[in-house]
Amino acid sequence: MNLKLLSLGIFSVVSVSPLLMPSFTPKAAAGCVAVDVGVQVAVDGSRTGSQSNNVSQRFDPNCSGGSATSVGRQVCVSTKCEQRRTSDQYVGGNGGYNTGGRNINIKVGRPIHVYNRAADPNFPFNKK
């Protein structure tokens, strides 16, 4: 008799526990996401590159579930390259509804500079 009651009790707890578990777990909260990817490639006759990538990412205080993505690519092949990139992102809110989620900002900036002595006017073999 005790074994039947014990089995019935365990079965009751196991069958009801999935209904109770969500009340013990924290709620998911979504913020907003801003992603900026900037690639700069310069192949020139300068030994030092002249590249800059300035990124600003801002979020509305009530941001919930929004996203913004920006991709910029600059390629220069010359005797002298100067590359300047500016990106400004703003992700708006959701009409005063704030879930309390964290906003995520991702900035990927990759300047690549390759010295090409054939394009260097000061290289000894290039002078005429």
PDB file of C-alpha atoms in Angstrom:
ATOM      1  CA  MET A   1       0.000   0.000   0.000  1.00  0.00           C
ATOM      2  CA  ASN A   2       2.778   2.450   0.919  1.00  0.00           C
ATOM      3  CA  LEU A   3       4.576   1.650  -2.339  1.00  0.00           C
ATOM      4  CA  LYS A   4       1.433   2.511  -4.347  1.00  0.00           C
ATOM      5  CA  LEU A   5       1.045   5.845  -2.506  1.00  0.00           C
ATOM      6  CA  LEU A   6       4.734   6.629  -2.983  1.00  0.00           C
ATOM      7  CA  SER A   7       4.503   5.820  -6.705  1.00  0.00           C
ATOM      8  CA  LEU A   8       1.375   7.935  -7.054  1.00  0.00           C
ATOM      9  CA  GLY A   9       3.071  10.845  -5.211  1.00  0.00           C
ATOM     10  CA  ILE A  10       6.192  10.704  -7.413  1.00  0.00           C
ATOM     11  CA  PHE A  11       4.057  10.475 -10.552  1.00  0.00           C
ATOM     12  CA  SER A  12       2.032  13.526  -9.450  1.00  0.00           C
ATOM     13  CA  VAL A  13       5.138  15.627  -8.781  1.00  0.00           C
ATOM     14  CA  VAL A  14       6.788  14.632 -12.059  1.00  0.00           C
ATOM     15  CA  SER A  15       3.671  15.303 -14.121  1.00  0.00           C
ATOM     16  CA  VAL A  16       3.039  18.739 -12.547  1.00  0.00           C
ATOM     17  CA  SER A  17       6.681  19.935 -12.447  1.00  0.00           C
ATOM     18  CA  PRO A  18       6.838  21.064 -16.133  1.00  0.00           C
ATOM     19  CA  LEU A  19       3.930  23.379 -15.404  1.00  0.00           C
ATOM     20  CA  LEU A  20       5.671  24.876 -12.381  1.00  0.00           C
ATOM     21  CA  MET A  21       9.196  25.190 -13.836  1.00  0.00           C
ATOM     22  CA  PRO A  22       8.568  28.318 -15.941  1.00  0.00           C
ATOM     23  CA  SER A  23       7.689  30.240 -12.801  1.00  0.00           C
ATOM     24  CA  PHE A  24      11.121  29.442 -11.334  1.00  0.00           C
ATOM     25  CA  THR A  25      13.171  30.320 -14.412  1.00  0.00           C
ATOM     26  CA  PRO A  26      14.104  33.924 -15.254  1.00  0.00           C
ATOM     27  CA  LYS A  27      12.282  35.543 -18.148  1.00  0.00           C
ATOM     28  CA  ALA A  28      14.153  36.164 -21.383  1.00  0.00           C
ATOM     29  CA  ALA A  29      14.653  39.839 -22.165  1.00  0.00           C
ATOM     30  CA  ALA A  30      15.690  41.065 -25.594  1.00  0.00           C
ATOM     31  CA  GLY A  31      17.522  44.299 -26.142  1.00  0.00           C
ATOM     32  CA  CYS A  32      18.760  45.560 -29.493  1.00  0.00           C
ATOM     33  CA  VAL A  33      21.751  44.685 -31.660  1.00  0.00           C
ATOM     34  CA  ALA A  34      24.004  46.972 -33.706  1.00  0.00           C
ATOM     35  CA  VAL A  35      26.676  45.469 -35.974  1.00  0.00           C
ATOM     36  CA  ASP A  36      29.286  47.443 -37.920  1.00  0.00           C
ATOM     37  CA  VAL A  37      31.808  45.781 -40.234  1.00  0.00           C
ATOM     38  CA  GLY A  38      34.438  47.966 -41.864  1.00  0.00           C
ATOM     39  CA  VAL A  39      37.226  46.683 -44.109  1.00  0.00           C
ATOM     40  CA  GLN A  40      39.922  48.952 -45.519  1.00  0.00           C
ATOM     41  CA  VAL A  41      42.560  47.661 -47.944  1.00  0.00           C
ATOM     42  CA  ALA A  42      45.388  49.872 -49.171  1.00  0.00           C
ATOM     43  CA  VAL A  43      48.186  48.799 -51.517  1.00  0.00           C
ATOM     44  CA  ASP A  44      50.510  51.733 -52.040  1.00  0.00           C
ATOM     45  CA  GLY A  45      54.066  53.023 -52.044  1.00  0.00           C
ATOM     46  CA  SER A  46      53.923  54.342 -48.487  1.00  0.00           C
ATOM     47  CA  ARG A  47      55.611  52.396 -45.707  1.00  0.00           C
ATOM     48  CA  THR A  48      52.917  53.447 -43.203  1.00  0.00           C
ATOM     49  CA  GLY A  49      49.205  53.308 -43.817  1.00  0.00           C
ATOM     50  CA  SER A  50      46.851  56.232 -43.429  1.00  0.00           C
ATOM     51  CA  GLN A  51      43.561  54.609 -42.437  1.00  0.00           C
ATOM     52  CA  SER A  52      40.905  55.413 -39.832  1.00  0.00           C
ATOM     53  CA  ASN A  53      37.581  53.818 -38.946  1.00  0.00           C
ATOM     54  CA  ASN A  54      35.336  55.787 -36.567  1.00  0.00           C
ATOM     55  CA  VAL A  55      32.171  54.004 -35.422  1.00  0.00           C
ATOM     56  CA  SER A  56      29.403  55.336 -33.183  1.00  0.00           C
ATOM     57  CA  GLN A  57      26.606  53.044 -31.996  1.00  0.00           C
ATOM     58  CA  ARG A  58      23.693  54.388 -29.947  1.00  0.00           C
ATOM     59  CA  PHE A  59      20.501  52.817 -28.616  1.00  0.00           C
ATOM     60  CA  ASP A  60      17.159  54.242 -27.569  1.00  0.00           C
ATOM     61  CA  PRO A  61      16.623  53.751 -23.808  1.00  0.00           C
ATOM     62  CA  ASN A  62      13.509  51.660 -24.607  1.00  0.00           C
ATOM     63  CA  CYS A  63      15.182  49.542 -27.268  1.00  0.00           C
ATOM     64  CA  SER A  64      13.641  46.103 -27.620  1.00  0.00           C
ATOM     65  CA  GLY A  65      14.202  43.616 -30.435  1.00  0.00           C
ATOM     66  CA  GLY A  66      15.602  46.065 -32.996  1.00  0.00           C
ATOM     67  CA  SER A  67      18.755  45.692 -35.046  1.00  0.00           C
ATOM     68  CA  ALA A  68      21.001  47.682 -37.375  1.00  0.00           C
ATOM     69  CA  THR A  69      23.798  46.409 -39.608  1.00  0.00           C
ATOM     70  CA  SER A  70      26.342  48.474 -41.498  1.00  0.00           C
ATOM     71  CA  VAL A  71      29.022  47.144 -43.858  1.00  0.00           C
ATOM     72  CA  GLY A  72      31.683  49.371 -45.407  1.00  0.00           C
ATOM     73  CA  ARG A  73      34.494  48.405 -47.771  1.00  0.00           C
ATOM     74  CA  GLN A  74      37.269  50.632 -49.063  1.00  0.00           C
ATOM     75  CA  VAL A  75      39.954  49.491 -51.512  1.00  0.00           C
ATOM     76  CA  CYS A  76      42.781  51.686 -52.767  1.00  0.00           C
ATOM     77  CA  VAL A  77      45.671  50.753 -55.092  1.00  0.00           C
ATOM     78  CA  SER A  78      47.834  53.785 -55.806  1.00  0.00           C
ATOM     79  CA  THR A  79      51.112  55.505 -54.981  1.00  0.00           C
ATOM     80  CA  LYS A  80      49.585  56.978 -51.803  1.00  0.00           C
ATOM     81  CA  CYS A  81      46.283  55.984 -50.159  1.00  0.00           C
ATOM     82  CA  GLU A  82      44.317  57.810 -47.474  1.00  0.00           C
ATOM     83  CA  GLN A  83      41.209  56.086 -46.207  1.00  0.00           C
ATOM     84  CA  ARG A  84      38.708  57.599 -43.758  1.00  0.00           C
ATOM     85  CA  ARG A  85      35.492  55.882 -42.701  1.00  0.00           C
ATOM     86  CA  THR A  86      32.800  57.165 -40.353  1.00  0.00           C
ATOM     87  CA  SER A  87      29.730  55.145 -39.377  1.00  0.00           C
ATOM     88  CA  ASP A  88      26.916  56.313 -37.103  1.00  0.00           C
ATOM     89  CA  GLN A  89      24.218  53.843 -36.079  1.00  0.00           C
ATOM     90  CA  TYR A  90      21.117  54.507 -34.034  1.00  0.00           C
ATOM     91  CA  VAL A  91      18.665  51.771 -33.065  1.00  0.00           C
ATOM     92  CA  GLY A  92      15.253  53.138 -32.020  1.00  0.00           C
ATOM     93  CA  GLY A  93      12.951  52.024 -29.250  1.00  0.00           C
ATOM     94  CA  ASN A  94       9.608  50.303 -29.097  1.00  0.00           C
ATOM     95  CA  GLY A  95       7.084  52.915 -27.984  1.00  0.00           C
ATOM     96  CA  GLY A  96       8.035  53.038 -24.319  1.00  0.00           C
ATOM     97  CA  TYR A  97       8.170  49.265 -23.896  1.00  0.00           C
ATOM     98  CA  ASN A  98      11.424  48.298 -22.208  1.00  0.00           C
ATOM     99  CA  THR A  99      12.074  44.597 -21.625  1.00  0.00           C
ATOM    100  CA  GLY A 100      15.177  45.268 -19.556  1.00  0.00           C
ATOM    101  CA  GLY A 101      17.353  43.292 -21.992  1.00  0.00           C
ATOM    102  CA  ARG A 102      20.915  44.252 -22.708  1.00  0.00           C
ATOM    103  CA  ASN A 103      21.846  45.965 -25.946  1.00  0.00           C
ATOM    104  CA  ILE A 104      24.659  44.394 -27.927  1.00  0.00           C
ATOM    105  CA  ASN A 105      27.071  46.406 -30.039  1.00  0.00           C
ATOM    106  CA  ILE A 106      29.580  44.671 -32.304  1.00  0.00           C
ATOM    107  CA  LYS A 107      32.337  46.576 -34.089  1.00  0.00           C
ATOM    108  CA  VAL A 108      34.602  44.789 -36.543  1.00  0.00           C
ATOM    109  CA  GLY A 109      37.217  47.031 -38.118  1.00  0.00           C
ATOM    110  CA  ARG A 110      40.049  45.615 -40.154  1.00  0.00           C
ATOM    111  CA  PRO A 111      42.575  47.972 -41.764  1.00  0.00           C
ATOM    112  CA  ILE A 112      44.976  46.189 -44.128  1.00  0.00           C
ATOM    113  CA  HIS A 113      47.989  48.020 -45.513  1.00  0.00           C
ATOM    114  CA  VAL A 114      50.395  46.474 -48.013  1.00  0.00           C
ATOM    115  CA  TYR A 115      53.592  48.235 -48.987  1.00  0.00           C
ATOM    116  CA  ASN A 116      54.239  48.087 -52.739  1.00  0.00           C
ATOM    117  CA  ARG A 117      57.770  49.247 -53.468  1.00  0.00           C
ATOM    118  CA  ALA A 118      56.972  49.439 -57.195  1.00  0.00           C
ATOM    119  CA  ALA A 119      54.578  52.286 -56.328  1.00  0.00           C
ATOM    120  CA  ASP A 120      57.077  54.018 -53.978  1.00  0.00           C
ATOM    121  CA  PRO A 121      58.464  57.101 -55.760  1.00  0.00           C
ATOM    122  CA  ASN A 122      61.360  57.220 -53.257  1.00  0.00           C
ATOM    123  CA  PHE A 123      62.521  53.646 -53.852  1.00  0.00           C
ATOM    124  CA  PRO A 124      66.019  53.800 -55.470  1.00  0.00           C
ATOM    125  CA  PHE A 125      65.141  51.759 -58.569  1.00  0.00           C
ATOM    126  CA  ASN A 126      61.998  53.829 -59.248  1.00  0.00           C
ATOM    127  CA  LYS A 127      63.846  57.153 -59.576  1.00  0.00           C
ATOM    128  CA  LYS A 128      64.411  58.369 -63.109  1.00  0.00           C
TER     129      LYS A 128
END
